[in-house]
Short mmCIF file of C-alpha atoms in Angstrom, two decimals:
data_model
loop_
_atom_site.label_atom_id
_atom_site.label_comp_id
_atom_site.label_asym_id
_atom_site.label_seq_id
_atom_site.Cartn_x
_atom_site.Cartn_y
_atom_site.Cartn_z
CA MET A 7 25.07 43.93 -86.24
CA LYS A 8 22.49 43.77 -83.42
CA LYS A 9 21.35 41.15 -81.01
CA VAL A 10 17.89 40.09 -81.22
CA GLU A 11 15.29 38.43 -78.57
CA ASN A 12 12.33 35.79 -79.33
CA ILE A 13 9.16 37.11 -77.67
CA ASN A 14 5.69 35.60 -77.44
CA LEU A 15 3.30 38.71 -77.90
CA GLY A 16 -0.45 37.96 -78.06
CA THR A 17 0.19 34.18 -78.78
CA ILE A 18 2.47 35.03 -81.92
CA LYS A 19 5.95 34.66 -81.87
CA PHE A 20 8.11 37.62 -83.04
CA VAL A 21 11.65 38.38 -83.40
CA ILE A 22 12.82 41.69 -82.06
CA ASP A 23 15.89 43.65 -81.59
CA THR A 24 17.11 44.12 -78.02
CA ASP A 25 16.57 47.70 -78.01
CA ALA A 26 13.14 47.53 -79.19
CA TYR A 27 12.56 44.71 -76.82
CA ASP A 28 13.45 47.04 -74.20
CA ALA A 29 11.26 49.55 -75.16
CA LEU A 30 8.22 47.40 -75.46
CA GLU A 31 8.69 45.89 -72.24
CA ASN A 32 9.18 49.24 -70.69
CA TYR A 33 5.98 50.43 -72.39
CA LEU A 34 3.84 47.25 -71.17
CA ASP A 35 5.29 47.74 -67.71
CA THR A 36 3.94 51.51 -67.75
CA ILE A 37 0.65 50.69 -68.93
CA GLU A 38 0.27 47.80 -66.65
CA SER A 39 1.01 49.75 -63.43
CA HIS A 40 -1.49 52.30 -65.00
CA PHE A 41 -4.36 49.63 -65.10
CA ARG A 42 -3.39 47.82 -62.00
CA LYS A 43 -5.95 49.47 -60.05
CA SER A 44 -8.79 48.91 -62.55
CA GLU A 45 -10.84 45.65 -62.36
CA GLY A 46 -9.85 43.27 -65.08
CA CYS A 47 -6.14 44.42 -65.19
CA GLU A 48 -4.94 41.15 -66.78
CA GLU A 49 -7.57 41.13 -69.37
CA ILE A 50 -6.99 44.43 -70.57
CA MET A 51 -3.35 43.57 -70.85
CA GLU A 52 -4.23 40.69 -72.77
CA ASP A 53 -6.45 42.58 -75.07
CA ILE A 54 -3.76 45.16 -75.72
CA GLU A 55 -0.88 42.53 -76.19
CA ILE A 56 -2.91 40.82 -78.87
CA ARG A 57 -3.96 44.36 -80.54
CA MET A 58 -0.19 45.11 -80.65
CA ALA A 59 0.79 41.72 -82.11
CA GLU A 60 -1.95 42.11 -84.77
CA LEU A 61 -0.14 45.86 -85.52
CA PHE A 62 3.29 44.31 -85.63
CA HIS A 63 2.07 41.59 -87.61
CA GLU A 64 0.52 44.17 -90.28
CA SER A 65 3.49 46.50 -90.36
CA LEU A 66 6.27 43.58 -90.77
CA PHE A 67 7.10 43.06 -94.22
CA SER A 68 7.08 39.28 -94.11
CA ALA A 69 6.79 36.66 -91.45
CA ASN A 70 10.50 36.58 -90.97
CA SER A 71 11.22 40.12 -90.57
CA ILE A 72 12.53 41.56 -87.35
CA ILE A 73 10.67 44.22 -85.10
CA SER A 74 12.68 47.29 -84.83
CA MET A 75 12.59 50.42 -82.70
CA LYS A 76 10.70 52.20 -85.30
CA HIS A 77 7.86 49.50 -85.37
CA VAL A 78 7.56 49.50 -81.44
CA ASN A 79 7.47 53.52 -81.77
CA GLU A 80 4.81 53.44 -84.30
CA VAL A 81 2.60 50.85 -82.68
CA ILE A 82 3.02 52.78 -79.16
CA ALA A 83 1.98 56.06 -80.69
CA ILE A 84 -1.18 54.07 -82.12
CA MET A 85 -1.88 52.54 -78.66
CA GLY A 86 -1.03 55.61 -76.86
CA THR A 87 0.55 56.20 -73.42
CA PRO A 88 -1.33 56.45 -69.87
CA GLU A 89 -1.50 60.25 -70.39
CA ASP A 90 -3.26 59.95 -73.29
CA PHE A 91 -6.05 57.72 -71.88
CA GLY A 92 -7.37 60.74 -70.27
CA ALA A 93 -6.45 59.77 -66.51
CA THR A 94 -3.90 62.36 -66.11
CA THR A 95 -5.43 63.76 -62.89
CA ARG A 96 -5.43 60.49 -61.11
CA THR A 97 -2.04 59.53 -62.00
CA ARG A 98 -0.90 63.01 -60.79
CA VAL A 99 -2.54 62.45 -57.41
CA ASN A 100 -1.02 58.81 -57.14
CA GLY A 101 2.42 60.64 -58.23
CA SER A 102 2.50 63.07 -55.57
CA ASP A 103 1.22 60.67 -53.11
CA THR A 104 3.98 58.08 -53.69
CA LYS A 105 6.69 60.88 -53.78
CA SER A 106 5.68 62.25 -50.41
CA ARG A 107 5.66 58.50 -49.02
CA LYS A 108 9.10 57.92 -50.40
CA LYS A 109 10.62 61.20 -48.97
CA TYR A 110 13.92 60.18 -47.76
CA GLN A 111 15.50 62.11 -44.93
CA ALA A 112 18.75 63.61 -45.51
CA LYS A 113 21.67 61.27 -44.94
CA ARG A 114 23.97 61.80 -42.09
CA LEU A 115 27.29 60.33 -41.56
CA PHE A 116 27.75 58.19 -38.47
CA ARG A 117 30.17 55.19 -37.55
CA ASP A 118 28.27 51.90 -37.79
CA GLN A 119 29.02 50.09 -34.40
CA ASP A 120 27.21 46.98 -35.76
CA GLU A 121 29.67 46.43 -38.52
CA THR A 122 33.05 47.36 -37.24
CA VAL A 123 36.61 45.95 -37.43
CA VAL A 124 38.34 49.10 -35.82
CA ALA A 125 35.70 51.73 -35.04
CA GLY A 126 32.89 51.57 -37.60
CA VAL A 127 34.44 54.36 -39.94
CA CYS A 128 34.44 52.37 -43.27
CA SER A 129 31.11 50.64 -42.59
CA GLY A 130 29.71 53.97 -41.73
CA LEU A 131 31.18 55.34 -45.15
CA ALA A 132 29.60 52.47 -46.83
CA ALA A 133 26.16 52.99 -45.62
CA TYR A 134 26.47 56.73 -46.59
CA PHE A 135 27.45 56.42 -50.04
CA GLY A 136 25.02 53.43 -50.48
CA VAL A 137 27.94 50.72 -51.10
CA SER A 138 26.34 47.19 -50.33
CA ASP A 139 29.51 45.72 -48.98
CA PRO A 140 31.78 47.75 -46.38
CA VAL A 141 34.50 45.29 -47.08
CA ILE A 142 35.07 47.27 -50.42
CA VAL A 143 35.37 50.57 -48.64
CA ARG A 144 37.83 48.78 -46.28
CA MET A 145 39.92 47.28 -49.09
CA ILE A 146 40.23 51.04 -50.70
CA PHE A 147 41.26 52.09 -47.27
CA ILE A 148 43.98 49.31 -46.77
CA ILE A 149 45.33 49.46 -50.33
CA ALA A 150 45.56 53.46 -49.89
CA THR A 151 47.35 53.11 -46.73
CA ILE A 152 50.05 50.63 -48.09
CA VAL A 153 50.62 52.85 -51.08
CA THR A 154 50.42 56.42 -49.55
CA GLY A 155 50.38 55.92 -45.71
CA VAL A 156 47.64 59.05 -45.88
CA PRO A 157 44.32 57.32 -45.19
CA LEU A 158 45.56 56.02 -41.93
CA ILE A 159 45.64 59.83 -40.62
CA ILE A 160 42.29 60.34 -42.15
CA TYR A 161 40.99 57.27 -40.54
CA ALA A 162 42.07 58.55 -37.17
CA ILE A 163 40.51 61.95 -37.94
CA LEU A 164 37.09 60.44 -39.01
CA TRP A 165 37.29 58.31 -35.85
CA MET A 166 37.30 61.44 -33.73
CA ILE A 167 34.79 63.50 -35.68
CA ILE A 168 32.16 61.12 -36.93
CA PRO A 169 29.56 60.29 -34.04
CA VAL A 170 28.66 56.57 -33.45
CA ALA A 171 24.98 55.56 -34.52
CA ARG A 172 23.50 55.13 -31.18
CA ASN A 173 19.77 54.40 -31.97
CA ALA A 174 17.38 53.21 -34.51
CA ASN A 175 16.96 56.86 -35.80
CA ASP A 176 20.62 57.45 -36.09
CA ARG A 177 21.05 53.90 -38.03
CA LEU A 178 18.14 54.72 -40.53
CA ALA A 179 19.64 58.37 -40.92
CA MET A 180 22.71 56.80 -41.72
CA ARG A 181 21.38 54.70 -44.65
CA GLY A 182 19.25 57.39 -45.81
CA GLU A 183 16.01 55.68 -45.14
CA PRO A 184 12.74 57.14 -44.37
CA ILE A 185 11.74 57.45 -40.77
CA ASN A 186 8.25 56.13 -40.44
CA VAL A 187 6.61 53.16 -38.28
CA ASP A 188 7.42 50.58 -40.76
CA SER A 189 11.43 51.44 -41.01
CA ILE A 190 11.55 51.56 -37.29
CA SER A 191 9.96 48.65 -36.29
CA LYS A 192 12.02 46.80 -39.04
CA GLN A 193 15.06 48.29 -37.35
CA VAL A 194 13.81 47.32 -33.95
CA GLU A 195 13.28 43.75 -35.16
CA GLU A 196 16.86 43.70 -36.51
CA GLU A 197 18.18 45.14 -33.17
CA LEU A 198 16.29 42.27 -31.30
CA TYR A 199 17.59 39.59 -33.30
CA ASN A 200 21.14 40.90 -32.69
CA LEU A 201 20.33 40.81 -28.97
CA LYS A 202 19.18 37.64 -29.22
CA ASP A 203 22.41 36.13 -30.98
CA THR A 204 24.58 38.07 -28.45
CA LEU A 205 22.63 36.65 -25.58
CA GLU A 206 22.81 33.15 -26.82
CA GLU A 207 26.75 33.42 -27.47
CA VAL A 208 26.96 34.85 -23.74
CA GLY A 209 24.91 32.01 -22.51
CA LYS A 210 27.26 29.47 -24.37
CA SER A 211 30.31 30.85 -22.95
CA PHE A 212 28.94 30.91 -19.54
CA GLY A 213 27.81 27.27 -20.12
CA GLY A 214 31.09 26.53 -21.34
CA LYS A 215 32.89 28.13 -18.17
CA LYS A 216 30.80 26.02 -15.86
CA LYS A 217 31.51 22.89 -17.42
CA GLY A 218 35.22 23.90 -17.45
CA MET B 5 -14.04 67.17 -67.15
CA LYS B 6 -13.63 67.19 -70.74
CA ALA B 7 -12.27 63.80 -70.59
CA GLN B 8 -15.13 62.57 -68.21
CA MET B 9 -17.65 63.92 -70.62
CA ARG B 10 -15.88 62.04 -73.44
CA LYS B 11 -15.70 58.92 -71.37
CA GLY B 12 -19.58 58.86 -70.85
CA VAL B 13 -20.41 59.64 -74.54
CA LEU B 14 -17.93 56.83 -75.68
CA GLU B 15 -19.95 54.36 -73.71
CA LEU B 16 -22.98 55.29 -75.43
CA CYS B 17 -21.15 55.33 -78.76
CA VAL B 18 -19.61 51.91 -78.31
CA LEU B 19 -22.88 50.32 -77.30
CA SER B 20 -24.84 51.86 -80.39
CA LEU B 21 -21.91 50.59 -82.87
CA LEU B 22 -22.51 47.06 -81.45
CA GLU B 23 -26.31 47.33 -81.32
CA HIS B 24 -26.76 45.56 -84.72
CA ALA B 25 -23.69 43.79 -85.43
CA GLU B 26 -20.80 42.40 -83.79
CA ALA B 27 -17.43 43.89 -84.00
CA TYR B 28 -13.77 43.10 -82.79
CA PRO B 29 -12.04 45.94 -81.46
CA SER B 30 -10.08 47.19 -84.43
CA ASP B 31 -13.36 47.63 -86.22
CA ILE B 32 -14.77 49.67 -83.49
CA ILE B 33 -11.55 51.71 -83.21
CA LYS B 34 -11.80 52.71 -86.85
CA GLN B 35 -15.34 53.95 -86.77
CA LEU B 36 -14.58 55.97 -83.22
CA LYS B 37 -11.40 57.28 -84.95
CA GLU B 38 -13.47 58.51 -88.03
CA SER B 39 -15.71 60.42 -85.64
CA LYS B 40 -12.52 61.97 -83.60
CA LEU B 41 -14.02 60.20 -80.45
CA ILE B 42 -10.88 58.65 -79.60
CA VAL B 43 -7.19 59.43 -80.50
CA VAL B 44 -5.40 56.45 -79.13
CA GLU B 45 -6.52 52.99 -79.10
CA GLY B 46 -5.33 52.07 -75.66
CA THR B 47 -8.49 54.03 -74.30
CA LEU B 48 -10.81 51.37 -75.65
CA TYR B 49 -9.76 48.29 -74.17
CA PRO B 50 -10.66 49.19 -70.44
CA LEU B 51 -13.78 50.41 -71.73
CA LEU B 52 -14.73 47.47 -73.50
CA ASN B 53 -13.60 45.29 -70.53
CA ARG B 54 -15.68 47.48 -67.95
CA LEU B 55 -18.75 47.06 -70.40
CA LYS B 56 -18.35 43.30 -70.40
CA ASN B 57 -17.52 43.10 -66.60
CA SER B 58 -20.89 44.93 -66.17
CA SER B 59 -22.44 42.37 -68.51
CA LEU B 60 -23.32 44.88 -71.02
CA LEU B 61 -21.36 43.31 -73.74
CA SER B 62 -20.03 39.62 -74.32
CA TYR B 63 -17.57 38.18 -76.70
CA HIS B 64 -16.42 35.23 -78.42
CA TRP B 65 -12.98 34.21 -80.13
CA ILE B 66 -12.83 33.90 -83.65
CA GLU B 67 -9.65 32.59 -85.48
CA SER B 68 -7.95 34.72 -87.63
CA LYS B 69 -6.07 33.73 -90.86
CA ALA B 70 -3.52 36.45 -90.52
CA GLY B 71 -2.56 37.11 -86.98
CA PRO B 72 -3.74 36.23 -83.53
CA PRO B 73 -7.52 35.14 -82.68
CA ARG B 74 -9.75 37.89 -82.55
CA LYS B 75 -12.20 38.59 -79.61
CA TYR B 76 -15.57 39.51 -81.27
CA TYR B 77 -17.63 41.83 -79.13
CA PHE B 78 -21.69 41.72 -79.04
CA ILE B 79 -24.23 43.25 -77.05
CA THR B 80 -26.43 41.60 -74.48
CA ASP B 81 -30.12 42.13 -73.70
CA GLU B 82 -29.25 43.85 -70.52
CA GLY B 83 -26.65 45.91 -72.90
CA LYS B 84 -29.46 46.65 -75.10
CA GLY B 85 -31.86 47.90 -72.30
CA VAL B 86 -29.09 50.26 -71.00
CA LEU B 87 -28.43 51.56 -74.48
CA THR B 88 -31.98 52.65 -74.75
CA GLU B 89 -31.94 54.44 -71.21
CA MET B 90 -28.87 55.99 -72.33
CA ARG B 91 -30.16 57.25 -75.51
CA GLU B 92 -33.10 58.71 -73.53
CA THR B 93 -30.39 60.44 -71.11
CA TRP B 94 -28.78 61.76 -73.90
CA LYS B 95 -31.64 63.16 -75.74
CA GLU B 96 -32.82 65.09 -72.50
CA LEU B 97 -29.33 66.22 -71.75
CA ASN B 98 -29.07 67.36 -75.49
CA HIS B 99 -32.48 69.16 -75.12
CA ALA B 100 -31.26 70.67 -71.56
CA VAL B 101 -27.94 72.00 -72.99
CA GLU B 102 -29.49 73.49 -76.42
CA SER B 103 -32.48 75.33 -74.53
CA THR B 104 -29.79 76.88 -71.87
CA THR B 105 -27.50 77.79 -74.39
CA LYS B 106 -30.01 79.45 -76.75
CA GLN B 107 -31.81 81.13 -73.91
CA LYS B 108 -28.39 82.67 -73.00
CA GLN B 109 -28.05 83.85 -76.60
CA LYS B 110 -31.35 85.50 -76.63
CA LEU B 111 -30.58 87.28 -73.52
CA LYS B 112 -27.32 88.67 -75.03
CA GLN B 113 -29.45 90.02 -78.16
CA LYS B 114 -31.82 91.90 -75.93
#
């Protein structure tokens, strides 16, 4: 038994297996990103979808048949992949271009002082391993401490050996983000925002004191 | 290089296929496949789009009994003009290439 999806391809309704649907969507995304730079991309995609709809229509046994992976592969073979379109040189250049732009610098372990409960060890570990929420790491630490007691010692050692992320560069390295003008300005913006919050809080507490 | 040469020739072929009769992409593809000029159909759609955007081709929709409506492409007057120019260029190039390769052969024979 398989799950199916209903799709509208080139104004025709089709019923398609979920795995075939994923393959088809992936294929359309690939050629769309290939044609994105050329003029009339939308129209080209529309033409291609219409033609694919026609090919599916021809290859299906009856109007109630379901498009399977086999059909999708056949149609893709007829339409061709971007490499077949003879634009390999261009895509290759673009490929290396984006690769170099996305070159992430090696991650380094830091203690995150923006997100601390005790010393920022857990939040630093979370950033290093790409865990979205440091609370998860903290929970693991706490549970493991209750059960075995060992992580408490580990925490103390990590506290001593892991340096604090002091500046924007450190913080980017902590998350493994590339160091470039964009990311640094983003980081600086974040810091200014935090600073503003802190100043406001300080201002409030001062105001409170004066009144009291 | 090979791909670029093919691309140029393909434009000439598509225009001459449409010179006397309108056609929809599948017809064009069939003929181009027979002459082994294209291998995959995806090549043709960007080309038709480019020719249409430079107003050498135009199209109109025709309902189809089986399947989605079809885009029938036809050549414009501007397209006819360009086609004549392209044919001239093709002849010149053909002549140039042949005479050069023949000369080379003669030199070899000597």
